[in-house]
XYZ file of C-alpha atoms in Angstrom:
734
model
C -15.851 -29.853 23.723
C -14.711 -33.103 22.975
C -16.609 -34.147 20.751
C -15.852 -30.677 18.774
C -11.804 -31.931 19.553
C -12.737 -34.666 17.723
C -13.767 -32.829 14.496
C -11.188 -30.115 14.487
C -9.300 -33.496 14.345
C -10.545 -35.773 12.533
C -11.149 -32.522 9.375
C -7.573 -32.271 9.283
C -6.661 -35.594 9.383
C -7.450 -36.161 5.817
C -5.434 -33.378 5.359
C -2.965 -35.481 3.451
C -5.387 -36.709 1.148
C -6.719 -33.168 0.216
C -2.803 -32.350 -0.157
C -2.199 -35.082 -2.480
C -4.864 -34.171 -5.035
C -4.048 -30.424 -4.864
C -0.446 -31.955 -5.655
C -1.580 -33.313 -8.911
C -3.236 -29.943 -9.989
C -0.067 -26.722 -9.674
C 1.758 -27.775 -12.621
C 0.836 -24.128 -13.886
C 2.151 -21.358 -12.649
C 1.166 -18.217 -11.790
C 3.183 -14.718 -13.417
C 3.192 -11.495 -11.967
C 2.703 -8.269 -14.802
C 1.313 -4.734 -13.935
C 1.548 -5.739 -10.497
C -1.097 -8.362 -10.765
C -1.263 -11.792 -10.533
C -1.057 -13.453 -13.632
C -2.780 -17.110 -14.848
C -2.546 -18.439 -18.561
C -4.949 -21.501 -19.486
C -4.494 -23.543 -16.027
C -8.436 -24.307 -16.463
C -9.164 -24.456 -13.231
C -12.548 -22.897 -11.543
C -13.896 -21.206 -8.164
C -10.126 -20.730 -6.897
C -10.364 -17.359 -6.168
C -12.481 -16.066 -3.697
C -13.375 -11.825 -3.913
C -14.656 -10.740 -0.184
C -17.984 -8.519 0.352
C -17.863 -5.048 2.909
C -16.172 -7.556 5.392
C -19.085 -10.274 5.685
C -18.915 -13.907 5.173
C -20.629 -13.461 1.375
C -18.334 -13.295 -1.296
C -18.354 -13.617 -5.530
C -16.398 -17.123 -6.263
C -14.270 -16.768 -8.955
C -11.534 -18.097 -11.123
C -8.764 -18.741 -13.356
C -12.150 -19.419 -16.098
C -14.158 -16.470 -16.843
C -17.142 -17.345 -14.914
C -18.135 -16.424 -11.499
C -20.111 -17.247 -8.467
C -22.124 -14.471 -5.980
C -22.511 -16.134 -2.262
C -23.386 -16.259 1.190
C -24.167 -18.063 3.814
C -25.961 -21.000 2.920
C -27.524 -19.338 0.047
C -25.664 -19.634 -4.045
C -27.346 -16.639 -5.388
C -26.346 -17.788 -9.173
C -23.990 -17.855 -11.852
C -22.741 -15.712 -14.517
C -20.701 -16.508 -17.771
C -20.612 -14.699 -20.808
C -19.706 -15.800 -24.199
C -18.729 -14.362 -27.823
C -21.483 -15.255 -31.427
C -19.463 -14.555 -34.547
C -21.512 -15.536 -38.077
C -23.281 -18.279 -36.144
C -20.956 -19.630 -33.868
C -21.691 -19.583 -30.242
C -18.218 -19.989 -28.273
C -18.939 -19.291 -24.062
C -15.236 -17.336 -22.726
C -14.145 -19.920 -20.647
C -14.386 -22.476 -23.020
C -11.968 -19.908 -25.966
C -8.409 -21.104 -26.229
C -6.731 -18.152 -25.020
C -7.933 -16.967 -21.235
C -5.659 -15.292 -19.120
C -6.653 -14.199 -15.501
C -5.156 -11.323 -13.544
C -5.800 -11.464 -10.104
C -5.928 -7.340 -7.997
C -6.406 -6.993 -3.933
C -10.450 -7.351 -4.063
C -11.331 -7.828 -8.324
C -10.374 -10.233 -11.365
C -10.031 -9.770 -14.893
C -9.969 -11.632 -17.634
C -8.387 -11.683 -21.544
C -10.310 -14.823 -23.917
C -9.448 -14.717 -27.289
C -9.929 -18.022 -29.412
C -8.186 -19.281 -32.894
C -12.034 -19.533 -34.773
C -12.598 -15.332 -33.501
C -9.574 -13.833 -35.446
C -8.533 -10.703 -33.901
C -11.479 -10.509 -31.322
C -10.575 -9.945 -27.993
C -12.845 -9.174 -24.476
C -12.028 -7.888 -21.853
C -14.084 -9.146 -18.794
C -13.606 -7.695 -14.649
C -15.759 -8.006 -11.738
C -15.757 -6.546 -8.624
C -17.542 -6.814 -5.115
C -20.112 -4.166 -5.278
C -19.681 -1.396 -2.612
C -22.024 -1.763 0.282
C -24.193 -4.741 -0.955
C -24.756 -8.247 -1.515
C -23.495 -8.182 -4.868
C -21.002 -8.122 -7.978
C -20.455 -5.848 -10.889
C -18.950 -6.627 -14.137
C -17.735 -4.612 -17.412
C -16.983 -5.686 -19.751
C -14.874 -4.036 -23.604
C -14.268 -6.076 -26.909
C -11.169 -4.819 -29.567
C -11.378 -6.123 -32.693
C -14.844 -6.268 -33.483
C -16.703 -7.907 -37.255
C -20.093 -6.613 -38.363
C -22.933 -9.105 -36.786
C -19.846 -9.496 -33.577
C -22.451 -9.742 -30.611
C -21.109 -11.196 -26.638
C -23.845 -13.684 -25.146
C -23.871 -13.889 -21.609
C -26.212 -16.154 -18.542
C -26.681 -15.986 -15.164
C -28.625 -18.899 -12.824
C -27.794 -22.006 -10.849
C -29.466 -20.635 -8.054
C -29.086 -23.455 -4.651
C -30.149 -23.186 -1.320
C -27.654 -25.483 1.021
C -29.557 -26.605 3.737
C -27.133 -25.696 6.685
C -24.095 -26.018 5.111
C -21.704 -22.463 5.218
C -20.361 -22.369 1.094
C -17.442 -20.381 2.601
C -16.852 -23.788 3.600
C -17.713 -25.945 1.389
C -16.480 -23.160 -1.586
C -13.253 -23.658 -0.325
C -10.783 -25.366 -3.057
C -8.116 -26.012 -0.997
C -10.223 -28.470 1.478
C -12.748 -29.279 -1.343
C -10.148 -30.083 -4.687
C -12.895 -31.369 -7.072
C -14.447 -27.443 -6.802
C -11.762 -26.576 -9.759
C -13.302 -28.619 -12.499
C -16.875 -27.334 -11.521
C -18.001 -25.308 -14.112
C -21.405 -24.396 -14.994
C -24.376 -26.853 -14.814
C -27.356 -26.639 -16.204
C -28.439 -28.609 -13.444
C -28.270 -26.302 -10.780
C -31.064 -24.682 -12.444
C -33.677 -25.875 -10.521
C -36.610 -24.725 -9.092
C -34.522 -21.122 -10.500
C -38.191 -19.293 -11.173
C -37.488 -15.543 -13.283
C -39.287 -12.452 -13.779
C -37.987 -9.588 -16.795
C -39.739 -5.861 -16.151
C -38.663 -2.082 -16.933
C -35.132 -3.732 -18.264
C -34.323 -5.360 -15.041
C -35.110 -9.208 -14.261
C -35.834 -10.846 -11.038
C -34.423 -14.525 -10.352
C -36.014 -15.787 -7.094
C -35.552 -20.276 -5.865
C -38.250 -21.490 -4.520
C -38.899 -23.027 -1.211
C -39.249 -26.649 -2.255
C -40.140 -27.518 2.149
C -42.657 -24.220 2.042
C -45.498 -23.656 -0.612
C -45.403 -20.196 -1.686
C -42.646 -18.859 -0.012
C -38.672 -18.557 -1.792
C -35.397 -18.737 -0.329
C -33.588 -15.111 -1.606
C -34.869 -12.600 -4.842
C -31.520 -11.638 -6.516
C -32.588 -8.626 -9.309
C -29.731 -8.001 -11.910
C -29.588 -5.389 -15.350
C -27.095 -4.862 -18.130
C -26.314 -1.129 -19.940
C -26.288 -2.098 -22.284
C -29.516 -2.756 -25.099
C -29.637 -6.043 -24.887
C -32.412 -8.615 -25.919
C -33.417 -10.609 -22.936
C -35.084 -14.096 -22.279
C -35.674 -17.368 -20.288
C -34.194 -20.150 -22.213
C -33.263 -23.486 -21.666
C -30.349 -24.855 -19.252
C -30.272 -27.771 -21.378
C -29.631 -26.397 -24.467
C -26.612 -23.798 -23.078
C -24.065 -25.648 -25.510
C -26.598 -25.011 -28.646
C -25.004 -22.433 -30.962
C -29.318 -21.844 -31.682
C -29.995 -21.680 -28.340
C -31.453 -17.770 -28.534
C -34.086 -19.849 -30.475
C -34.694 -22.121 -28.552
C -38.386 -22.503 -27.102
C -37.338 -22.419 -22.778
C -37.712 -25.564 -20.910
C -39.285 -23.988 -17.279
C -37.734 -26.688 -15.138
C -34.165 -25.559 -16.249
C -34.992 -21.742 -16.509
C -31.707 -19.650 -17.679
C -31.748 -15.732 -18.431
C -29.599 -14.887 -21.291
C -29.206 -11.527 -22.543
C -27.718 -10.947 -26.870
C -25.239 -7.521 -27.354
C -24.115 -6.622 -30.099
C -20.688 -5.244 -29.868
C -18.513 -2.080 -30.287
C -15.406 -2.007 -29.877
C -14.209 0.158 -27.152
C -16.918 0.662 -26.080
C -18.154 -1.281 -22.336
C -20.092 -3.374 -20.961
C -22.100 -3.397 -17.438
C -24.359 -5.822 -15.344
C -25.401 -5.688 -11.420
C -26.590 -8.416 -9.251
C -27.582 -7.874 -6.261
C -29.191 -10.705 -3.625
C -31.562 -9.976 -0.859
C -32.810 -12.772 1.423
C -36.009 -10.567 3.243
C -39.656 -11.744 1.597
C -40.440 -8.524 0.662
C -40.761 -6.856 -2.729
C -37.567 -6.870 -4.442
C -35.891 -2.918 -5.073
C -35.283 -2.940 -8.743
C -33.886 0.826 -8.241
C -30.593 -0.638 -6.895
C -29.125 -2.552 -10.549
C -30.717 0.906 -12.077
C -26.722 2.659 -12.695
C -24.941 -1.260 -13.395
C -21.850 1.696 -14.587
C -22.030 3.655 -11.146
C -21.972 -0.321 -9.498
C -18.780 -0.939 -11.141
C -17.636 2.283 -10.317
C -17.974 2.572 -7.003
C -17.658 -1.295 -6.315
C -13.898 -0.324 -7.964
C -13.502 2.692 -6.014
C -13.979 -0.083 -3.181
C -11.029 -2.230 -4.088
C -8.288 0.793 -4.913
C -8.694 1.848 -1.799
C -6.895 -1.591 -0.244
C -4.711 -1.047 -3.070
C -3.781 2.503 -2.211
C -3.692 1.380 1.789
C 0.053 -0.332 0.719
C 1.916 1.529 -1.557
C 4.997 -1.200 -1.685
C 8.356 -0.942 -4.813
C 10.596 -3.136 -4.614
C 13.357 -5.394 -6.704
C 10.828 -7.765 -6.111
C 7.451 -8.371 -7.923
C 5.934 -11.388 -6.451
C 6.218 -9.480 -3.304
C 4.742 -6.427 -4.423
C 1.617 -8.296 -5.615
C 1.843 -10.422 -2.928
C 2.269 -7.448 -0.146
C -1.136 -5.508 -2.009
C -3.569 -9.278 -2.235
C -2.880 -9.660 1.709
C -4.766 -6.230 2.362
C -7.260 -7.685 0.638
C -6.918 -10.587 2.493
C -6.826 -9.528 5.608
C -9.347 -6.495 4.981
C -11.953 -9.920 4.240
C -10.955 -11.582 7.352
C -12.401 -8.821 9.594
C -17.107 -8.817 10.452
C -17.342 -6.044 12.961
C -16.417 -6.431 15.856
C -13.715 -8.900 15.065
C -11.064 -10.626 12.538
C -12.323 -13.223 11.897
C -9.939 -16.913 11.947
C -10.166 -17.377 8.151
C -11.927 -15.673 4.809
C -13.303 -19.075 4.091
C -12.682 -21.881 5.852
C -12.775 -21.058 9.100
C -14.831 -17.942 9.091
C -15.686 -18.077 12.710
C -15.141 -16.027 15.407
C -11.909 -16.248 18.153
C -9.072 -14.870 20.274
C -6.231 -16.445 18.172
C -4.504 -16.998 16.517
C -2.324 -14.718 14.758
C -5.516 -13.242 13.580
C -4.930 -9.242 14.571
C -1.258 -8.311 13.914
C -2.623 -7.187 9.887
C -4.733 -4.800 11.525
C -2.341 -2.945 13.375
C 0.350 -3.122 9.995
C -1.482 -1.469 7.945
C -2.776 1.122 10.031
C -6.847 -0.586 11.419
C -5.973 0.890 15.102
C -10.059 0.913 15.629
C -10.868 -2.653 13.909
C -8.014 -3.759 16.380
C -9.013 -1.525 18.774
C -12.995 -2.682 19.148
C -11.678 -5.956 18.957
C -9.562 -5.859 22.504
C -13.254 -3.378 23.850
C -15.230 -7.012 22.933
C -13.190 -9.758 23.404
C -11.446 -8.271 27.265
C -15.547 -7.188 27.876
C -16.147 -11.223 28.937
C -13.208 -11.307 30.867
C -13.743 -13.382 34.483
C -13.671 -10.337 37.357
C -14.614 -12.599 39.772
C -14.904 -16.189 40.839
C -14.217 -18.846 43.058
C -12.397 -21.162 40.538
C -9.348 -21.492 42.441
C -7.962 -24.660 41.865
C -6.375 -26.564 39.122
C -9.018 -30.053 38.009
C -8.269 -31.882 35.414
C -11.233 -32.669 33.646
C -12.031 -37.390 33.829
C -14.601 -37.054 30.754
C -11.675 -36.430 28.878
C -9.215 -38.578 30.425
C -7.412 -35.552 32.219
C -6.033 -33.890 29.329
C -8.601 -31.526 29.811
C -9.501 -28.983 32.481
C -13.280 -29.092 34.258
C -15.392 -26.282 34.222
C -14.663 -25.833 37.862
C -10.706 -25.643 38.017
C -9.087 -22.225 37.771
C -8.254 -21.905 34.134
C -12.190 -20.594 34.292
C -11.180 -18.651 37.288
C -10.641 -14.618 37.175
C -8.761 -13.346 34.003
C -10.064 -16.289 31.535
C -12.290 -14.110 28.152
C -15.784 -16.592 28.386
C -15.858 -15.949 24.814
C -15.448 -18.059 21.346
C -12.152 -20.033 22.286
C -14.157 -23.180 24.049
C -11.172 -25.327 25.842
C -8.598 -23.522 23.996
C -6.239 -21.623 25.529
C -6.249 -18.929 22.193
C -6.667 -15.409 24.319
C -2.207 -15.688 25.169
C -2.074 -14.427 21.934
C -4.961 -12.417 21.706
C -3.021 -10.550 24.187
C 0.208 -11.258 22.650
C -1.179 -8.808 19.596
C -2.951 -6.601 21.498
C 0.465 -5.499 22.865
C 2.061 -4.599 19.488
C -0.892 -2.390 18.926
C -0.027 -1.087 22.187
C 3.177 -0.613 21.518
C 2.503 0.851 18.130
C -0.711 3.359 19.345
C -0.062 4.042 23.342
C -3.571 5.237 23.165
C -5.152 6.563 26.120
C -8.333 5.633 25.567
C -7.087 1.900 24.757
C -5.328 2.128 28.035
C -8.225 2.679 29.847
C -9.808 -0.253 29.253
C -7.056 -2.395 28.374
C -4.149 -1.975 31.080
C -7.121 -3.938 33.596
C -7.394 -6.933 31.208
C -4.036 -7.129 30.015
C -3.242 -7.423 34.114
C -5.553 -9.768 35.150
C -4.474 -11.626 32.017
C -0.404 -11.948 33.173
C -2.007 -13.072 36.766
C -4.514 -15.852 34.600
C -1.529 -17.857 33.301
C 1.048 -16.632 35.927
C -1.173 -18.675 38.016
C -2.258 -21.603 35.440
C 0.852 -22.534 33.724
C 3.771 -21.845 36.496
C 2.063 -22.404 39.505
C 5.523 -24.109 40.932
C 6.767 -20.461 40.236
C 9.853 -21.494 38.751
C 9.606 -19.008 35.999
C 9.240 -21.017 32.389
C 5.517 -21.591 31.844
C 3.489 -24.202 30.463
C 1.402 -24.134 26.857
C -1.771 -25.462 26.693
C -3.350 -25.778 23.061
C -2.494 -21.594 22.983
C -0.697 -22.480 19.774
C -2.408 -23.351 16.160
C -0.259 -26.225 15.877
C -0.959 -27.813 19.661
C -4.317 -29.695 18.905
C -2.117 -32.628 19.191
C 0.818 -31.404 21.697
C 0.425 -31.307 25.634
C 3.994 -31.083 27.565
C 1.790 -32.437 30.631
C 2.461 -29.459 32.506
C 6.426 -28.397 31.709
C 7.749 -25.223 30.920
C 8.170 -24.361 27.999
C 9.597 -21.548 26.053
C 6.335 -20.755 23.901
C 3.927 -19.368 27.676
C 7.151 -18.249 29.189
C 7.857 -16.099 25.802
C 4.635 -14.713 25.678
C 4.433 -13.687 29.656
C 7.490 -11.783 29.307
C 6.411 -9.985 26.573
C 2.926 -9.566 28.371
C 5.096 -7.554 31.653
C 6.931 -5.683 29.237
C 4.186 -3.930 28.533
C 2.279 -3.930 31.454
C 5.433 -2.469 33.559
C 5.736 0.593 30.808
C 2.065 0.786 31.422
C 2.604 1.133 34.978
C 5.300 3.602 34.693
C 4.116 6.322 32.808
C 0.675 5.878 34.858
C 2.784 6.788 37.997
C 2.098 3.126 39.776
C 5.282 2.581 41.584
C 4.303 -0.676 43.450
C 2.892 -2.171 39.525
C 6.154 -1.273 37.306
C 8.629 -2.977 40.764
C 6.092 -6.271 40.907
C 6.756 -6.170 36.938
C 10.133 -5.512 36.877
C 10.517 -8.586 39.241
C 8.526 -11.213 37.212
C 10.954 -9.781 34.152
C 13.709 -11.077 36.736
C 12.349 -14.080 37.585
C 10.784 -15.341 33.576
C 14.174 -14.662 32.888
C 15.951 -16.579 35.040
C 13.703 -19.311 34.218
C 13.706 -19.532 30.817
C 18.450 -19.462 30.619
C 18.042 -21.761 34.408
C 16.073 -24.651 32.702
C 15.105 -23.961 29.530
C 18.100 -21.969 27.678
C 21.664 -25.031 26.123
C 24.639 -23.151 26.407
C 26.908 -25.322 24.451
C 24.077 -25.840 22.120
C 22.642 -22.720 21.791
C 18.699 -22.791 21.885
C 16.017 -23.462 24.189
C 15.170 -27.785 24.609
C 11.419 -27.951 23.958
C 10.345 -28.563 27.578
C 11.439 -29.454 30.800
C 9.472 -32.301 32.923
C 6.901 -31.056 35.803
C 7.808 -33.764 37.483
C 10.600 -37.080 38.440
C 13.876 -35.902 36.942
C 12.635 -32.868 35.238
C 14.563 -33.577 32.878
C 15.088 -31.438 29.753
C 13.717 -32.568 26.313
C 16.501 -31.403 24.241
C 14.965 -31.438 20.449
C 12.341 -28.555 20.033
C 10.431 -27.016 17.676
C 9.607 -23.886 15.625
C 7.764 -21.867 18.404
C 11.077 -22.644 20.683
C 13.278 -20.780 18.154
C 11.241 -17.748 17.326
C 9.540 -16.808 20.055
C 12.114 -15.923 22.402
C 13.784 -14.254 19.899
C 10.864 -11.551 19.059
C 9.893 -11.302 22.798
C 13.710 -9.750 23.523
C 14.519 -12.477 25.717
C 18.556 -12.925 24.341
C 20.585 -11.427 23.669
C 21.734 -10.376 19.442
C 24.579 -13.356 19.376
C 21.646 -15.883 21.237
C 19.377 -15.202 18.366
C 21.658 -15.466 15.847
C 22.098 -18.892 17.795
C 19.146 -20.129 18.154
C 17.658 -19.540 14.359
C 20.787 -21.828 13.072
C 19.373 -24.477 14.504
C 16.384 -24.238 12.187
C 19.155 -24.851 9.612
C 21.161 -28.086 10.318
C 18.873 -30.052 12.867
C 15.693 -29.550 10.746
C 13.738 -30.530 7.618
C 14.146 -28.162 5.161
C 12.598 -27.729 1.865
C 14.728 -25.974 -0.913
C 11.897 -25.333 -3.014
C 12.649 -24.987 -7.065
C 11.481 -21.419 -7.860
C 13.306 -20.385 -4.637
C 14.242 -20.200 -1.596
C 13.145 -22.360 0.994
C 10.429 -23.931 4.137
C 10.886 -25.363 7.108
C 9.191 -27.960 8.687
C 7.230 -27.341 12.017
C 9.143 -29.653 14.041
C 11.026 -33.440 14.173
C 8.659 -35.622 16.161
C 6.856 -38.296 15.230
C 4.576 -39.493 14.437
C 3.752 -36.633 12.753
C 0.000 -36.003 13.404
C -2.244 -33.284 12.494
C -0.498 -29.730 12.884
C 2.598 -31.359 15.127
C 4.614 -31.470 11.898
C 3.217 -29.168 8.737
C 4.978 -27.108 6.817
C 3.054 -23.845 7.860
C 3.357 -20.194 5.570
C 1.759 -18.636 9.341
C 5.578 -20.064 11.568
C 7.529 -19.710 8.283
C 6.611 -15.886 7.974
C 6.703 -15.969 11.981
C 10.779 -17.647 11.402
C 11.460 -15.364 8.334
C 10.625 -13.049 10.600
C 12.579 -13.767 13.591
C 15.801 -14.163 11.026
C 14.657 -10.066 10.516
C 15.035 -9.044 14.151
C 18.218 -11.448 14.493
C 19.999 -9.288 11.407
C 19.985 -12.079 9.038
C 18.471 -10.833 6.139
C 19.152 -13.425 3.164
C 18.417 -16.015 5.526
C 15.286 -14.221 6.261
C 14.499 -13.267 2.908
C 14.705 -17.158 1.881
C 11.709 -18.455 4.476
C 9.624 -15.084 3.855
C 10.029 -15.387 -0.420
C 10.106 -19.072 -0.294
C 7.142 -19.649 1.237
C 4.459 -16.699 -0.599
C 6.011 -18.456 -3.634
C 4.680 -21.410 -2.507
C 1.171 -20.339 -2.065
C 0.827 -17.654 -4.330
C 2.381 -18.005 -7.069
C 2.807 -22.096 -7.082
C -0.019 -23.894 -6.395
C -4.400 -23.248 -7.771
C -5.164 -20.330 -5.963
C -3.126 -16.838 -7.347
C -2.579 -14.281 -3.932
C -3.050 -17.605 -1.854
C -1.348 -16.431 1.703
C -3.134 -19.857 3.207
C -2.145 -23.344 3.642
C -4.717 -26.545 2.410
C -5.049 -26.942 6.610
C -6.540 -23.845 6.851
C -7.883 -22.895 3.815
C -7.409 -19.673 1.013
C -6.102 -16.684 3.325
C -6.792 -18.606 6.300
C -5.502 -15.840 9.260
C -2.776 -17.875 11.395
C -1.222 -16.951 8.092
C -2.197 -13.661 5.839
C -1.118 -11.481 9.689
C 1.772 -12.701 10.974
C 3.381 -12.054 6.575
C 1.992 -8.465 6.994
C 4.003 -8.221 10.342
C 6.895 -10.113 9.248
C 6.834 -8.692 5.500
C 6.313 -4.019 7.598
C 8.165 -5.636 11.492
C 10.905 -7.090 9.702
C 11.685 -7.142 5.734
C 11.142 -2.905 6.510
C 11.920 -3.046 10.389
C 9.203 -0.215 11.320
C 9.360 -0.367 15.001
C 7.316 1.787 17.014
C 7.247 1.614 20.631
C 5.935 5.586 21.064
C 5.011 3.965 24.996
C 8.635 4.665 25.253
C 8.262 7.992 23.038
C 10.299 5.551 20.165
C 10.303 4.507 16.693
C 13.223 2.032 15.942
C 13.979 1.559 12.022
C 15.594 -1.756 10.760
C 14.922 -2.458 7.657
C 16.446 -5.932 6.611
C 16.586 -5.730 2.853
C 18.441 -8.035 1.074
C 22.270 -6.891 0.361
C 21.872 -6.613 -4.037
C 18.655 -4.573 -3.560
C 19.701 -1.073 -4.483
C 15.979 0.652 -3.962
C 13.004 0.062 -1.682
C 10.017 2.106 -0.159
C 6.787 1.599 1.931
C 3.821 3.938 3.229
C 0.898 2.893 5.162
C -0.940 5.369 6.755
C 1.212 5.316 9.967
C 4.926 5.741 8.564
C 6.682 5.675 4.866
C 10.502 4.083 4.620
C 12.458 4.854 1.048
C 15.858 3.311 0.506
C 18.150 4.250 -2.593
C 21.298 2.761 -3.121
C 23.744 4.305 -6.171
C 26.942 2.914 -6.877
C 28.922 3.827 -3.026
C 25.800 6.077 -1.906
C 23.066 5.530 0.358
C 20.120 7.612 0.390
C 17.015 6.728 3.503
C 13.984 8.849 4.585
C 11.327 7.886 6.935
C 8.218 10.115 7.584
C 6.397 9.344 10.808
C 2.724 10.215 11.860
C 3.525 10.306 15.002
C 6.383 12.263 16.113
C 9.274 10.068 18.474
C 12.939 10.023 19.008
C 13.941 7.896 15.908
C 16.816 5.176 15.605
C 18.811 3.342 12.948
C 19.828 0.565 12.385
C 21.213 -0.296 9.051
C 22.487 -3.306 7.731
C 24.535 -2.960 4.663
C 26.831 -5.218 2.273
C 29.701 -3.063 1.438
C 30.549 -3.017 -2.034
C 33.377 -4.190 -3.278
C-alpha cells in the first residue's frame, strides 16, 4: 500500500511540469454555435475522446480531422481523409480552414482550402451503438467534375501492459497534441480485401502465427480499395505507387457528388476466431444507430439559459458522466483514473441526471463488500509506514468497512454521502431495504474510528480528493463532522419512516452531539467560519485557517443558519487566493497552506463547483455563478480540450469534477432539492439577476422561468407527487 501511495504522489508531483507545457498550448479559445463547442484552426490532435458503450474503449478524436480507435492496450488504427482535384492531393488535417464541432459524444469537422475554391467537406464521427467501433459520414459542397475524396486507415499497434485511456489523455501527455499520422506505426499491420470490405490484423511478434486483434471496415460508396505504402502518404500519386509490405496502409478513392453522403464503418475484435464481416455490411445504418445513441444523451438533459456556454457544457456533461459508467459502478475518470473506487465525488451525476438504477446498482455492489463481523476492535497504527497509516489489524478494517476498491483510503465516507443524496431523490423501498443497514454500520464505523473520544467532532483520514498529503493527526475537523451529520439525518429519517422509535431517538441524539461539538470546538463566532481542525491532545489548539472543505461542507450538511452560511462562504473571498479570469468569472484555491504539496493547494474544478454550490445554498446567486461560470469556462472553452470538465491533475472529464458540476447545475443553480422521505420537494433557483428566462428538463422534473417586465412566471413539473416548497430569489426592477 505504501508503494501505491508513493506512486500516486510521484504522478501528481510532476503535474506542475505538465501544467507549464499545457499553458503554452492553450492560446486558442473555443466558442459555441448552435449548441456545439467550436474550434477554429487550433491545430490540436487527440484532444477530444468519444466514449464507447460504457467501456474503456474510445474514439480519440481531435480538433484536427483525424481519429483513432482504441481500447485496453490496443490501438486499432487511425482514420484520415483528404481531397483531390486536378492531380493535387491534400489531407484534410493539412487544409487551411478547419472548424471542429464537439457535440456530446460526436465530433464534426467543416474543412476547406484556398487551393480548392468553393469545395467544402463535412466529416462527422460517432462511436458505434453497441460494439467497439466507429462510424463516419462525409458530405461535400461545391464539387467540380473530377473531384475525389481519398481516405486511409491503418497504424494499428499494441502497447504491452499499458492502459491507453491513461496513455492517450492529453492532460497528462501534452505531446499528443502534435501526434498526427505516423507511417512507421503501420509496421506489422496485415490487410485483406474481401467482398468490398477489408480486414486489418496486427501480428503478434512474440507468438508466431498469432495476432492481437482484427479490425473490419467498409465504405458505403463505390470505392477503389488498395493497399498502399504508408511511407508514401504525402505523395500526390499515392494510388499509383507500388505498395511497401513493411508499412501497409488501406486507402480508398471516392468520386465526389455535391450533397451525397458517404459512410464508413469500423469494428474491432480481440477474439481469435474468424472476423464477422456482416457486422459492417451497412455503414449508413451503423452511423445512424451510433448517432441515435449520442442523441439520447443530448436529449436526457434539455436546458435553455441566457448563457450559451453553460447550455453547451451542460449537455456535454451528460456524455462525460455516461462515459464513467462501467457497470456496476461509476469509475474514477473517463480517461486517466478509469478505475473503480467508491469515491471521491463520482456518483452525484447519476442521481442528478436520473440514472437511478445505475446508482442503486453501485450502492448494492459496494455495500455487498461491507464487513459485518470482525474481531478488529482497537485502533492500531502501522510501523511500516511510520505510523501514518492504520495497521491491517486495526479497527479501521473492522465492522462497517467496505473492503472493495479503496486500499488504505476512507473513500466510503463520500460514497455513503452520495448514496444519501440518492435516498433523498427517490425514497425507493427496494433501495432502502439494503442501504439502511449499510448506512448504520458505516456510521458506527466512522464513530469508532474518527470520534473515539465522543466529543462530536470527527477526524478526516484520507477521505476526500485532496487529502493524499494532508492529515490532522487525530484532530477533529469540519469535513468528516459534516459528512457524519448528513449521514445521521438520513439514518434518522429511515428509522422514523420504518417506525423504529429507538433508532430515531439514537440518531437525534447523535445529531445534537455533532452540532454541539461543531459549534463548541470548531466554529469561530467572532470570525464567522470554522477552523481547520482542533488538535486531539496537548493544548487542543484550534487551527484557525480552514480550507475550502471546511467552508462548503458545513453549508452542504445543513449545520449552519442562513447567516452563518453567508459568513462562512465569505471567508473564501477575503482570506483565500482568488483568481479573476480574463474571460469571466473567478476561481478559488483549495487552501492557503504551504508547502503546496500535491493536492493541498490546487485550483481544482471539483472544489470550485462545490464552493459554488454552497454559495447557491446560501442564497448568493451572483457570487455562486461567478465561480461556477469561471470554472467551466476555463476547462471547457479556454484550455486544450473542447468540452472538458476535468483538470490537468486528474485528466479529461475526471469524475471528481464532472459529478460536482452536475450537482451544482441541478441542485444549486436550478435549485431542485428533493426530499421524498419527508414527502417534499424544494425549488430554490439561484439565477443571476439579469436572467430573463431559464429552463431545464431531466427525467425527474422540469423547471421553467420567464420574466417579462415586472412579471415573473414559474412552471414546475415533477415526475412524482410531493409537497412543493418554493423559494425564489429575485432583484426588484427599478
